[in-house]
PDB file of C-alpha atoms in Angstrom:
ATOM      1  CA  MET A  10     132.769   7.541  62.232  1.00  0.00           C
ATOM      2  CA  LYS A  11     132.980   8.160  58.838  1.00  0.00           C
ATOM      3  CA  THR A  12     129.948   7.379  57.668  1.00  0.00           C
ATOM      4  CA  ASN A  13     130.379   9.212  54.108  1.00  0.00           C
ATOM      5  CA  TYR A  14     133.154   7.094  53.070  1.00  0.00           C
ATOM      6  CA  PRO A  15     132.402   3.134  50.931  1.00  0.00           C
ATOM      7  CA  LEU A  16     133.094   0.524  52.790  1.00  0.00           C
ATOM      8  CA  LEU A  17     135.682  -1.126  52.374  1.00  0.00           C
ATOM      9  CA  THR A  18     135.784  -4.784  50.831  1.00  0.00           C
ATOM     10  CA  TYR A  19     138.208  -7.120  53.361  1.00  0.00           C
ATOM     11  CA  ASN A  20     135.951  -5.862  56.860  1.00  0.00           C
ATOM     12  CA  TYR A  21     133.666  -8.709  56.770  1.00  0.00           C
ATOM     13  CA  LYS A  22     131.804 -11.384  58.963  1.00  0.00           C
ATOM     14  CA  VAL A  23     129.504 -14.718  58.242  1.00  0.00           C
ATOM     15  CA  SER A  24     127.459 -16.624  59.868  1.00  0.00           C
ATOM     16  CA  ILE A  25     126.515 -20.205  59.164  1.00  0.00           C
ATOM     17  CA  GLY A  26     123.515 -21.451  61.577  1.00  0.00           C
ATOM     18  CA  LYS A  27     124.266 -20.209  65.372  1.00  0.00           C
ATOM     19  CA  ASP A  28     128.721 -20.383  63.863  1.00  0.00           C
ATOM     20  CA  THR A  29     130.181 -17.699  62.969  1.00  0.00           C
ATOM     21  CA  MET A  30     133.072 -18.319  60.626  1.00  0.00           C
ATOM     22  CA  SER A  31     136.403 -17.145  58.537  1.00  0.00           C
ATOM     23  CA  PHE A  32     136.248 -17.442  54.510  1.00  0.00           C
ATOM     24  CA  SER A  33     139.072 -15.973  51.860  1.00  0.00           C
ATOM     25  CA  GLU A  34     136.411 -14.212  49.784  1.00  0.00           C
ATOM     26  CA  VAL A  35     132.669 -14.309  48.680  1.00  0.00           C
ATOM     27  CA  SER A  36     131.327 -14.337  45.669  1.00  0.00           C
ATOM     28  CA  GLY A  37     128.021 -13.974  44.222  1.00  0.00           C
ATOM     29  CA  LEU A  38     126.196 -11.615  45.938  1.00  0.00           C
ATOM     30  CA  SER A  39     123.478 -11.247  43.241  1.00  0.00           C
ATOM     31  CA  ILE A  40     119.418 -10.582  42.377  1.00  0.00           C
ATOM     32  CA  SER A  41     118.064 -10.798  39.563  1.00  0.00           C
ATOM     33  CA  TYR A  42     114.806 -11.372  37.679  1.00  0.00           C
ATOM     34  CA  ASP A  43     114.184 -13.163  34.098  1.00  0.00           C
ATOM     35  CA  LYS A  44     113.347 -10.254  31.633  1.00  0.00           C
ATOM     36  CA  VAL A  45     109.472 -11.108  30.033  1.00  0.00           C
ATOM     37  CA  VAL A  46     108.712  -9.201  27.002  1.00  0.00           C
ATOM     38  CA  TYR A  47     105.145  -9.735  25.507  1.00  0.00           C
ATOM     39  CA  LYS A  48     104.391  -8.326  22.205  1.00  0.00           C
ATOM     40  CA  HIS A  49     100.659  -7.936  21.679  1.00  0.00           C
ATOM     41  CA  GLY A  50      98.452  -7.737  18.811  1.00  0.00           C
ATOM     42  CA  LEU A  51      99.265  -3.905  18.425  1.00  0.00           C
ATOM     43  CA  SER A  52     103.100  -4.717  19.610  1.00  0.00           C
ATOM     44  CA  PHE A  53     103.738  -2.493  16.461  1.00  0.00           C
ATOM     45  CA  LEU A  54     102.866   0.607  17.267  1.00  0.00           C
ATOM     46  CA  THR A  55     102.313   0.918  21.311  1.00  0.00           C
ATOM     47  CA  GLY A  56     105.975  -1.218  21.390  1.00  0.00           C
ATOM     48  CA  PRO A  57     105.667  -4.745  23.320  1.00  0.00           C
ATOM     49  CA  VAL A  58     104.490  -4.675  27.349  1.00  0.00           C
ATOM     50  CA  ILE A  59     108.244  -5.440  29.841  1.00  0.00           C
ATOM     51  CA  ALA A  60     107.880  -6.420  32.564  1.00  0.00           C
ATOM     52  CA  ARG A  61     109.715  -8.766  35.392  1.00  0.00           C
ATOM     53  CA  GLY A  62     110.038 -12.400  35.742  1.00  0.00           C
ATOM     54  CA  GLN A  63     111.140 -14.598  38.113  1.00  0.00           C
ATOM     55  CA  LYS A  64     113.551 -14.051  40.630  1.00  0.00           C
ATOM     56  CA  HIS A  65     116.806 -16.062  39.843  1.00  0.00           C
ATOM     57  CA  GLN A  66     117.781 -18.539  42.745  1.00  0.00           C
ATOM     58  CA  GLY A  67     120.986 -17.742  43.225  1.00  0.00           C
ATOM     59  CA  THR A  68     124.715 -19.525  43.593  1.00  0.00           C
ATOM     60  CA  VAL A  69     127.001 -17.811  46.014  1.00  0.00           C
ATOM     61  CA  SER A  70     130.362 -18.988  46.796  1.00  0.00           C
ATOM     62  CA  LEU A  71     132.794 -18.816  50.008  1.00  0.00           C
ATOM     63  CA  ARG A  72     136.656 -19.546  50.321  1.00  0.00           C
ATOM     64  CA  ARG A  73     138.693 -20.218  52.576  1.00  0.00           C
ATOM     65  CA  GLY A  74     141.783 -21.350  54.026  1.00  0.00           C
ATOM     66  CA  LEU A  75     142.014 -25.032  54.603  1.00  0.00           C
ATOM     67  CA  ALA A  76     143.207 -26.126  57.948  1.00  0.00           C
ATOM     68  CA  ALA A  77     143.254 -30.089  59.357  1.00  0.00           C
ATOM     69  CA  ASP A  78     140.509 -29.876  61.677  1.00  0.00           C
ATOM     70  CA  ARG A  79     137.599 -27.471  59.805  1.00  0.00           C
ATOM     71  CA  ASN A  80     135.703 -30.359  58.303  1.00  0.00           C
ATOM     72  CA  GLU A  81     132.437 -27.748  59.176  1.00  0.00           C
ATOM     73  CA  LEU A  82     131.945 -27.105  55.328  1.00  0.00           C
ATOM     74  CA  TYR A  83     131.669 -30.792  53.726  1.00  0.00           C
ATOM     75  CA  ALA A  84     129.840 -32.295  56.855  1.00  0.00           C
ATOM     76  CA  TRP A  85     127.191 -29.263  55.950  1.00  0.00           C
ATOM     77  CA  LEU A  86     127.763 -30.691  52.027  1.00  0.00           C
ATOM     78  CA  GLU A  87     127.463 -34.467  53.279  1.00  0.00           C
ATOM     79  CA  ASP A  88     124.123 -33.408  55.882  1.00  0.00           C
ATOM     80  CA  LYS A  89     122.213 -32.930  52.761  1.00  0.00           C
ATOM     81  CA  SER A  90     120.024 -29.774  55.714  1.00  0.00           C
ATOM     82  CA  PHE A  91     118.765 -25.907  54.521  1.00  0.00           C
ATOM     83  CA  LYS A  92     120.738 -23.019  56.714  1.00  0.00           C
ATOM     84  CA  ASP A  93     120.644 -19.873  56.030  1.00  0.00           C
ATOM     85  CA  ILE A  94     124.244 -17.158  55.752  1.00  0.00           C
ATOM     86  CA  TYR A  95     124.652 -14.432  57.368  1.00  0.00           C
ATOM     87  CA  ILE A  96     127.228 -12.487  55.752  1.00  0.00           C
ATOM     88  CA  ASP A  97     128.078  -8.259  57.224  1.00  0.00           C
ATOM     89  CA  LEU A  98     130.534  -5.655  55.370  1.00  0.00           C
ATOM     90  CA  CYS A  99     131.890  -4.061  59.067  1.00  0.00           C
ATOM     91  CA  ASP A 100     132.347   0.166  59.508  1.00  0.00           C
ATOM     92  CA  GLU A 101     136.440   0.716  60.876  1.00  0.00           C
ATOM     93  CA  THR A 102     135.077  -0.285  64.388  1.00  0.00           C
ATOM     94  CA  GLY A 103     133.989  -3.920  63.612  1.00  0.00           C
ATOM     95  CA  ASN A 104     129.915  -2.192  63.784  1.00  0.00           C
ATOM     96  CA  ALA A 105     128.029  -4.526  60.801  1.00  0.00           C
ATOM     97  CA  VAL A 106     126.525  -1.556  58.109  1.00  0.00           C
ATOM     98  CA  VAL A 107     125.230  -3.857  55.876  1.00  0.00           C
ATOM     99  CA  ARG A 108     124.009  -7.204  55.965  1.00  0.00           C
ATOM    100  CA  TRP A 109     122.724  -9.835  53.336  1.00  0.00           C
ATOM    101  CA  GLU A 110     120.703 -13.221  54.276  1.00  0.00           C
ATOM    102  CA  LEU A 111     121.267 -16.289  52.236  1.00  0.00           C
ATOM    103  CA  VAL A 112     118.154 -18.144  52.759  1.00  0.00           C
ATOM    104  CA  ARG A 113     118.005 -21.546  52.832  1.00  0.00           C
ATOM    105  CA  ALA A 114     121.195 -22.372  52.093  1.00  0.00           C
ATOM    106  CA  LEU A 115     122.373 -25.598  50.424  1.00  0.00           C
ATOM    107  CA  PRO A 116     125.677 -26.862  49.510  1.00  0.00           C
ATOM    108  CA  LEU A 117     125.945 -28.141  45.664  1.00  0.00           C
ATOM    109  CA  LYS A 118     129.701 -28.332  45.293  1.00  0.00           C
ATOM    110  CA  LEU A 119     132.951 -28.483  47.702  1.00  0.00           C
ATOM    111  CA  ASP A 120     136.065 -28.095  45.919  1.00  0.00           C
ATOM    112  CA  ALA A 121     139.594 -28.776  47.048  1.00  0.00           C
ATOM    113  CA  PRO A 122     142.591 -27.179  46.027  1.00  0.00           C
ATOM    114  CA  GLN A 123     144.484 -28.092  43.302  1.00  0.00           C
ATOM    115  CA  LEU A 124     147.833 -29.193  44.635  1.00  0.00           C
ATOM    116  CA  SER A 125     151.770 -28.925  43.327  1.00  0.00           C
ATOM    117  CA  ALA A 126     155.038 -29.998  44.766  1.00  0.00           C
ATOM    118  CA  ARG A 127     156.784 -26.504  43.465  1.00  0.00           C
ATOM    119  CA  GLY A 128     153.228 -24.784  45.134  1.00  0.00           C
ATOM    120  CA  THR A 129     154.035 -22.416  48.404  1.00  0.00           C
ATOM    121  CA  GLU A 130     150.431 -20.634  48.870  1.00  0.00           C
ATOM    122  CA  VAL A 131     148.137 -21.450  51.037  1.00  0.00           C
ATOM    123  CA  VAL A 132     145.391 -24.138  49.952  1.00  0.00           C
ATOM    124  CA  ILE A 133     142.313 -22.631  49.978  1.00  0.00           C
ATOM    125  CA  GLU A 134     138.932 -24.778  49.959  1.00  0.00           C
ATOM    126  CA  SER A 135     135.999 -23.224  48.408  1.00  0.00           C
ATOM    127  CA  LEU A 136     131.624 -24.542  49.424  1.00  0.00           C
ATOM    128  CA  GLU A 137     128.928 -23.779  45.559  1.00  0.00           C
ATOM    129  CA  PHE A 138     126.364 -23.624  47.051  1.00  0.00           C
ATOM    130  CA  ILE A 139     121.898 -22.026  46.382  1.00  0.00           C
ATOM    131  CA  VAL A 140     120.183 -19.745  47.623  1.00  0.00           C
ATOM    132  CA  THR A 141     116.299 -19.744  48.286  1.00  0.00           C
ATOM    133  CA  ASP A 142     116.115 -16.103  48.740  1.00  0.00           C
ATOM    134  CA  LEU A 143     119.100 -13.467  49.590  1.00  0.00           C
ATOM    135  CA  LYS A 144     118.259 -10.506  51.685  1.00  0.00           C
ATOM    136  CA  ILE A 145     119.986  -6.778  51.620  1.00  0.00           C
ATOM    137  CA  LYS A 146     119.618  -5.194  54.926  1.00  0.00           C
ATOM    138  CA  TYR A 147     121.504  -1.615  55.832  1.00  0.00           C
ATOM    139  CA  LEU A 148     121.898  -1.366  59.313  1.00  0.00           C
TER     140      LEU A 148
END
């Protein structure tokens, strides 16, 4: 095992609830906070006080090829329920090394693909959702 080499982006798996699903792309895995700048009466001498404010609830997108019998994402959108999502980045042997845990994810938008009679590309659907919290674990 090559532990000193960076991990490759293609070797990951996504679990929604108890189901493991295949996705061609995951985006929006970020943690950010509001910036708070407080200027008091002596700020001209000491400078402003800078602090970290509230954590943002992130928006994450999952994309995958559309297939005839896979309607889980649409069913989840209609169900309006919260689910936890686990995205595991794996090493070359398939073992999870880094896990992004998306706590209480709620679907916001399901995008159907653009269709064209001249196209030959794979049909891709996209699900966008908001997460209550994002945790990163190094396994």
